[in-house]
PDB file of N, CA and C in Angstrom:
ATOM      1  N   MET A 762      86.028 -64.721-156.703  1.00 63.00           N
ATOM      2  CA  MET A 762      86.813 -64.585-155.492  1.00 63.00           C
ATOM      3  C   MET A 762      88.026 -65.317-155.359  1.00 63.00           C
ATOM      4  N   GLY A 763      88.104 -66.431-156.124  1.00 78.00           N
ATOM      5  CA  GLY A 763      89.215 -67.308-156.168  1.00 78.00           C
ATOM      6  C   GLY A 763      90.469 -66.595-156.772  1.00 78.00           C
ATOM      7  N   ARG A 764      90.182 -65.806-157.847  1.00 76.00           N
ATOM      8  CA  ARG A 764      91.133 -65.118-158.446  1.00 76.00           C
ATOM      9  C   ARG A 764      91.873 -64.097-157.465  1.00 76.00           C
ATOM     10  N   LEU A 765      91.002 -63.395-156.787  1.00 79.00           N
ATOM     11  CA  LEU A 765      91.524 -62.409-155.888  1.00 79.00           C
ATOM     12  C   LEU A 765      92.391 -63.043-154.756  1.00 79.00           C
ATOM     13  N   ARG A 766      91.884 -64.303-154.190  1.00 87.00           N
ATOM     14  CA  ARG A 766      92.625 -64.918-153.300  1.00 87.00           C
ATOM     15  C   ARG A 766      94.017 -65.433-153.801  1.00 87.00           C
ATOM     16  N   TYR A 767      93.977 -65.853-155.100  1.00 85.00           N
ATOM     17  CA  TYR A 767      95.259 -66.390-155.735  1.00 85.00           C
ATOM     18  C   TYR A 767      96.255 -65.094-155.937  1.00 85.00           C
ATOM     19  N   ALA A 768      95.662 -63.972-156.308  1.00 81.00           N
ATOM     20  CA  ALA A 768      96.566 -62.817-156.426  1.00 81.00           C
ATOM     21  C   ALA A 768      97.179 -62.400-155.120  1.00 81.00           C
ATOM     22  N   GLY A 769      96.414 -62.501-154.054  1.00 85.00           N
ATOM     23  CA  GLY A 769      96.941 -62.149-152.631  1.00 85.00           C
ATOM     24  C   GLY A 769      97.994 -63.124-152.327  1.00 85.00           C
ATOM     25  N   THR A 770      97.744 -64.438-152.541  1.00 91.00           N
ATOM     26  CA  THR A 770      98.808 -65.469-152.137  1.00 91.00           C
ATOM     27  C   THR A 770     100.030 -65.236-153.135  1.00 91.00           C
ATOM     28  N   LEU A 771      99.914 -64.949-154.398  1.00 86.00           N
ATOM     29  CA  LEU A 771     101.088 -64.736-155.161  1.00 86.00           C
ATOM     30  C   LEU A 771     101.904 -63.544-154.739  1.00 86.00           C
ATOM     31  N   LEU A 772     101.172 -62.377-154.379  1.00 86.00           N
ATOM     32  CA  LEU A 772     101.914 -61.246-153.840  1.00 86.00           C
ATOM     33  C   LEU A 772     102.610 -61.576-152.548  1.00 86.00           C
ATOM     34  N   GLY A 773     101.884 -62.360-151.717  1.00 89.00           N
ATOM     35  CA  GLY A 773     102.589 -62.765-150.508  1.00 89.00           C
ATOM     36  C   GLY A 773     103.906 -63.512-150.677  1.00 89.00           C
ATOM     37  N   HIS A 774     103.848 -64.447-151.711  1.00 91.00           N
ATOM     38  CA  HIS A 774     105.011 -65.259-152.003  1.00 91.00           C
ATOM     39  C   HIS A 774     106.003 -64.467-152.561  1.00 91.00           C
ATOM     40  N   LEU A 775     105.777 -63.469-153.414  1.00 88.00           N
ATOM     41  CA  LEU A 775     106.736 -62.640-154.038  1.00 88.00           C
ATOM     42  C   LEU A 775     107.448 -61.707-152.928  1.00 88.00           C
ATOM     43  N   TRP A 776     106.650 -61.305-151.962  1.00 88.00           N
ATOM     44  CA  TRP A 776     107.216 -60.489-150.921  1.00 88.00           C
ATOM     45  C   TRP A 776     108.192 -61.355-149.996  1.00 88.00           C
ATOM     46  N   ARG A 777     107.702 -62.449-149.666  1.00 92.00           N
ATOM     47  CA  ARG A 777     108.599 -63.397-148.909  1.00 92.00           C
ATOM     48  C   ARG A 777     109.902 -63.714-149.605  1.00 92.00           C
ATOM     49  N   PHE A 778     109.804 -63.908-150.935  1.00 91.00           N
ATOM     50  CA  PHE A 778     111.007 -64.160-151.804  1.00 91.00           C
ATOM     51  C   PHE A 778     111.977 -62.967-151.763  1.00 91.00           C
ATOM     52  N   ALA A 779     111.310 -61.789-151.912  1.00 90.00           N
ATOM     53  CA  ALA A 779     112.197 -60.662-151.878  1.00 90.00           C
ATOM     54  C   ALA A 779     112.760 -60.380-150.535  1.00 90.00           C
ATOM     55  N   ALA A 780     112.120 -60.611-149.461  1.00 91.00           N
ATOM     56  CA  ALA A 780     112.664 -60.383-148.117  1.00 91.00           C
ATOM     57  C   ALA A 780     113.814 -61.410-147.783  1.00 91.00           C
ATOM     58  N   GLU A 781     113.556 -62.726-148.122  1.00 93.00           N
ATOM     59  CA  GLU A 781     114.431 -63.708-147.680  1.00 93.00           C
ATOM     60  C   GLU A 781     115.830 -63.514-148.507  1.00 93.00           C
ATOM     61  N   ASN A 782     115.628 -63.167-149.718  1.00 93.00           N
ATOM     62  CA  ASN A 782     116.836 -63.038-150.789  1.00 93.00           C
ATOM     63  C   ASN A 782     117.360 -61.660-150.909  1.00 93.00           C
ATOM     64  N   LYS A 783     116.764 -60.719-150.107  1.00 92.00           N
ATOM     65  CA  LYS A 783     117.301 -59.382-150.191  1.00 92.00           C
ATOM     66  C   LYS A 783     117.291 -58.734-151.581  1.00 92.00           C
ATOM     67  N   VAL A 784     116.233 -59.045-152.369  1.00 90.00           N
ATOM     68  CA  VAL A 784     116.154 -58.555-153.728  1.00 90.00           C
ATOM     69  C   VAL A 784     114.867 -57.620-153.804  1.00 90.00           C
ATOM     70  N   TYR A 785     114.930 -56.397-153.058  1.00 87.00           N
ATOM     71  CA  TYR A 785     113.829 -55.548-152.960  1.00 87.00           C
ATOM     72  C   TYR A 785     113.549 -54.843-154.207  1.00 87.00           C
ATOM     73  N   TRP A 786     114.403 -54.902-155.197  1.00 91.00           N
ATOM     74  CA  TRP A 786     114.140 -54.223-156.440  1.00 91.00           C
ATOM     75  C   TRP A 786     112.930 -54.947-157.359  1.00 91.00           C
ATOM     76  N   ILE A 787     112.691 -56.111-156.869  1.00 88.00           N
ATOM     77  CA  ILE A 787     111.681 -56.861-157.607  1.00 88.00           C
ATOM     78  C   ILE A 787     110.224 -56.310-157.307  1.00 88.00           C
ATOM     79  N   VAL A 788     110.105 -55.751-156.100  1.00 85.00           N
ATOM     80  CA  VAL A 788     108.862 -55.215-155.585  1.00 85.00           C
ATOM     81  C   VAL A 788     108.311 -54.123-156.524  1.00 85.00           C
ATOM     82  N   PRO A 789     109.050 -52.981-156.798  1.00 90.00           N
ATOM     83  CA  PRO A 789     108.594 -51.975-157.762  1.00 90.00           C
ATOM     84  C   PRO A 789     108.264 -52.538-159.179  1.00 90.00           C
ATOM     85  N   LEU A 790     109.064 -53.476-159.448  1.00 90.00           N
ATOM     86  CA  LEU A 790     108.902 -54.105-160.851  1.00 90.00           C
ATOM     87  C   LEU A 790     107.514 -54.771-160.919  1.00 90.00           C
ATOM     88  N   VAL A 791     107.263 -55.588-159.947  1.00 85.00           N
ATOM     89  CA  VAL A 791     105.926 -56.206-159.916  1.00 85.00           C
ATOM     90  C   VAL A 791     104.727 -55.246-159.794  1.00 85.00           C
ATOM     91  N   LEU A 792     104.923 -54.145-159.091  1.00 88.00           N
ATOM     92  CA  LEU A 792     103.807 -53.167-158.933  1.00 88.00           C
ATOM     93  C   LEU A 792     103.651 -52.421-160.236  1.00 88.00           C
ATOM     94  N   VAL A 793     104.705 -52.145-160.931  1.00 92.00           N
ATOM     95  CA  VAL A 793     104.595 -51.425-162.263  1.00 92.00           C
ATOM     96  C   VAL A 793     103.921 -52.327-163.332  1.00 92.00           C
ATOM     97  N   LEU A 794     104.316 -53.663-163.225  1.00 89.00           N
ATOM     98  CA  LEU A 794     103.724 -54.561-164.263  1.00 89.00           C
ATOM     99  C   LEU A 794     102.236 -54.899-163.988  1.00 89.00           C
ATOM    100  N   GLY A 795     101.909 -54.797-162.666  1.00 85.00           N
ATOM    101  CA  GLY A 795     100.532 -55.023-162.311  1.00 85.00           C
ATOM    102  C   GLY A 795      99.702 -53.763-162.700  1.00 85.00           C
ATOM    103  N   LEU A 796     100.233 -52.569-162.436  1.00 89.00           N
ATOM    104  CA  LEU A 796      99.489 -51.394-162.962  1.00 89.00           C
ATOM    105  C   LEU A 796      99.298 -51.370-164.443  1.00 89.00           C
ATOM    106  N   LEU A 797     100.363 -51.754-165.200  1.00 87.00           N
ATOM    107  CA  LEU A 797     100.263 -51.845-166.577  1.00 87.00           C
ATOM    108  C   LEU A 797      99.104 -52.850-167.106  1.00 87.00           C
ATOM    109  N   ALA A 798      99.119 -53.880-166.463  1.00 84.00           N
ATOM    110  CA  ALA A 798      98.030 -54.921-166.774  1.00 84.00           C
ATOM    111  C   ALA A 798      96.698 -54.397-166.438  1.00 84.00           C
ATOM    112  N   LEU A 799      96.628 -53.696-165.332  1.00 82.00           N
ATOM    113  CA  LEU A 799      95.233 -53.081-164.997  1.00 82.00           C
ATOM    114  C   LEU A 799      94.825 -52.019-166.054  1.00 82.00           C
ATOM    115  N   VAL A 800      95.764 -51.219-166.423  1.00 83.00           N
ATOM    116  CA  VAL A 800      95.500 -50.204-167.486  1.00 83.00           C
ATOM    117  C   VAL A 800      95.047 -50.823-168.688  1.00 83.00           C
ATOM    118  N   ILE A 801      95.702 -51.833-169.155  1.00 81.00           N
ATOM    119  CA  ILE A 801      95.360 -52.480-170.510  1.00 81.00           C
ATOM    120  C   ILE A 801      94.000 -53.166-170.310  1.00 81.00           C
ATOM    121  N   ALA A 802      93.728 -53.764-169.116  1.00 78.00           N
ATOM    122  CA  ALA A 802      92.499 -54.564-169.029  1.00 78.00           C
ATOM    123  C   ALA A 802      91.292 -53.584-168.932  1.00 78.00           C
ATOM    124  N   THR A 803      91.468 -52.425-168.354  1.00 79.00           N
ATOM    125  CA  THR A 803      90.296 -51.457-168.255  1.00 79.00           C
ATOM    126  C   THR A 803      90.184 -50.720-169.623  1.00 79.00           C
ATOM    127  N   GLY A 804      91.383 -50.579-170.353  1.00 76.00           N
ATOM    128  CA  GLY A 804      91.276 -50.012-171.615  1.00 76.00           C
ATOM    129  C   GLY A 804      90.548 -50.855-172.625  1.00 76.00           C
ATOM    130  N   GLN A 805      90.766 -52.111-172.568  1.00 74.00           N
ATOM    131  CA  GLN A 805      90.071 -53.035-173.437  1.00 74.00           C
ATOM    132  C   GLN A 805      88.619 -53.162-173.230  1.00 74.00           C
ATOM    133  N   ALA A 806      88.280 -53.046-171.912  1.00 71.00           N
ATOM    134  CA  ALA A 806      86.888 -53.153-171.423  1.00 71.00           C
ATOM    135  C   ALA A 806      86.076 -51.981-171.894  1.00 71.00           C
ATOM    136  N   SER A 807      86.715 -50.772-171.808  1.00 69.00           N
ATOM    137  CA  SER A 807      85.897 -49.557-172.173  1.00 69.00           C
ATOM    138  C   SER A 807      85.938 -49.249-173.743  1.00 69.00           C
ATOM    139  N   THR A 808      86.658 -49.973-174.459  1.00 68.00           N
ATOM    140  CA  THR A 808      86.779 -49.615-175.913  1.00 68.00           C
ATOM    141  C   THR A 808      85.353 -49.670-176.605  1.00 68.00           C
ATOM    142  N   PRO A 809      84.533 -50.702-176.522  1.00 70.00           N
ATOM    143  CA  PRO A 809      83.237 -50.735-177.199  1.00 70.00           C
ATOM    144  C   PRO A 809      82.397 -49.506-176.817  1.00 70.00           C
ATOM    145  N   PHE A 810      82.539 -48.931-175.535  1.00 68.00           N
ATOM    146  CA  PHE A 810      81.708 -47.769-175.203  1.00 68.00           C
ATOM    147  C   PHE A 810      82.349 -46.506-175.940  1.00 68.00           C
ATOM    148  N   ILE A 811      83.553 -46.419-176.136  1.00 66.00           N
ATOM    149  CA  ILE A 811      84.184 -45.203-176.702  1.00 66.00           C
ATOM    150  C   ILE A 811      83.776 -45.263-178.221  1.00 66.00           C
ATOM    151  N   TYR A 812      83.712 -46.369-178.791  1.00 65.00           N
ATOM    152  CA  TYR A 812      83.404 -46.414-180.208  1.00 65.00           C
ATOM    153  C   TYR A 812      81.986 -45.866-180.509  1.00 65.00           C
ATOM    154  N   THR A 813      81.147 -46.243-179.579  1.00 66.00           N
ATOM    155  CA  THR A 813      79.621 -45.842-179.722  1.00 66.00           C
ATOM    156  C   THR A 813      79.517 -44.144-179.763  1.00 66.00           C
ATOM    157  N   LEU A 814      80.557 -43.562-179.114  1.00 64.00           N
ATOM    158  CA  LEU A 814      80.436 -42.138-179.076  1.00 64.00           C
ATOM    159  C   LEU A 814      80.738 -41.445-180.456  1.00 64.00           C
ATOM    160  N   TRP A 815      81.394 -42.164-181.305  1.00 64.00           N
ATOM    161  CA  TRP A 815      81.843 -41.489-182.696  1.00 64.00           C
ATOM    162  C   TRP A 815      80.764 -41.778-183.614  1.00 64.00           C
TER     163      TRP A 815
END
């Protein structure tokens, strides 16, 4: 639960940074990097199960 709280805090800080400095281009960049990390993490977690099918 601590990691989820930390991620929420980090996203809140990034949002405030973007709003204060008018750099809204950073928001899609962070979202794309987060989605890429999620795809890599789920891909690595499911790899052992895929190997058992072959």
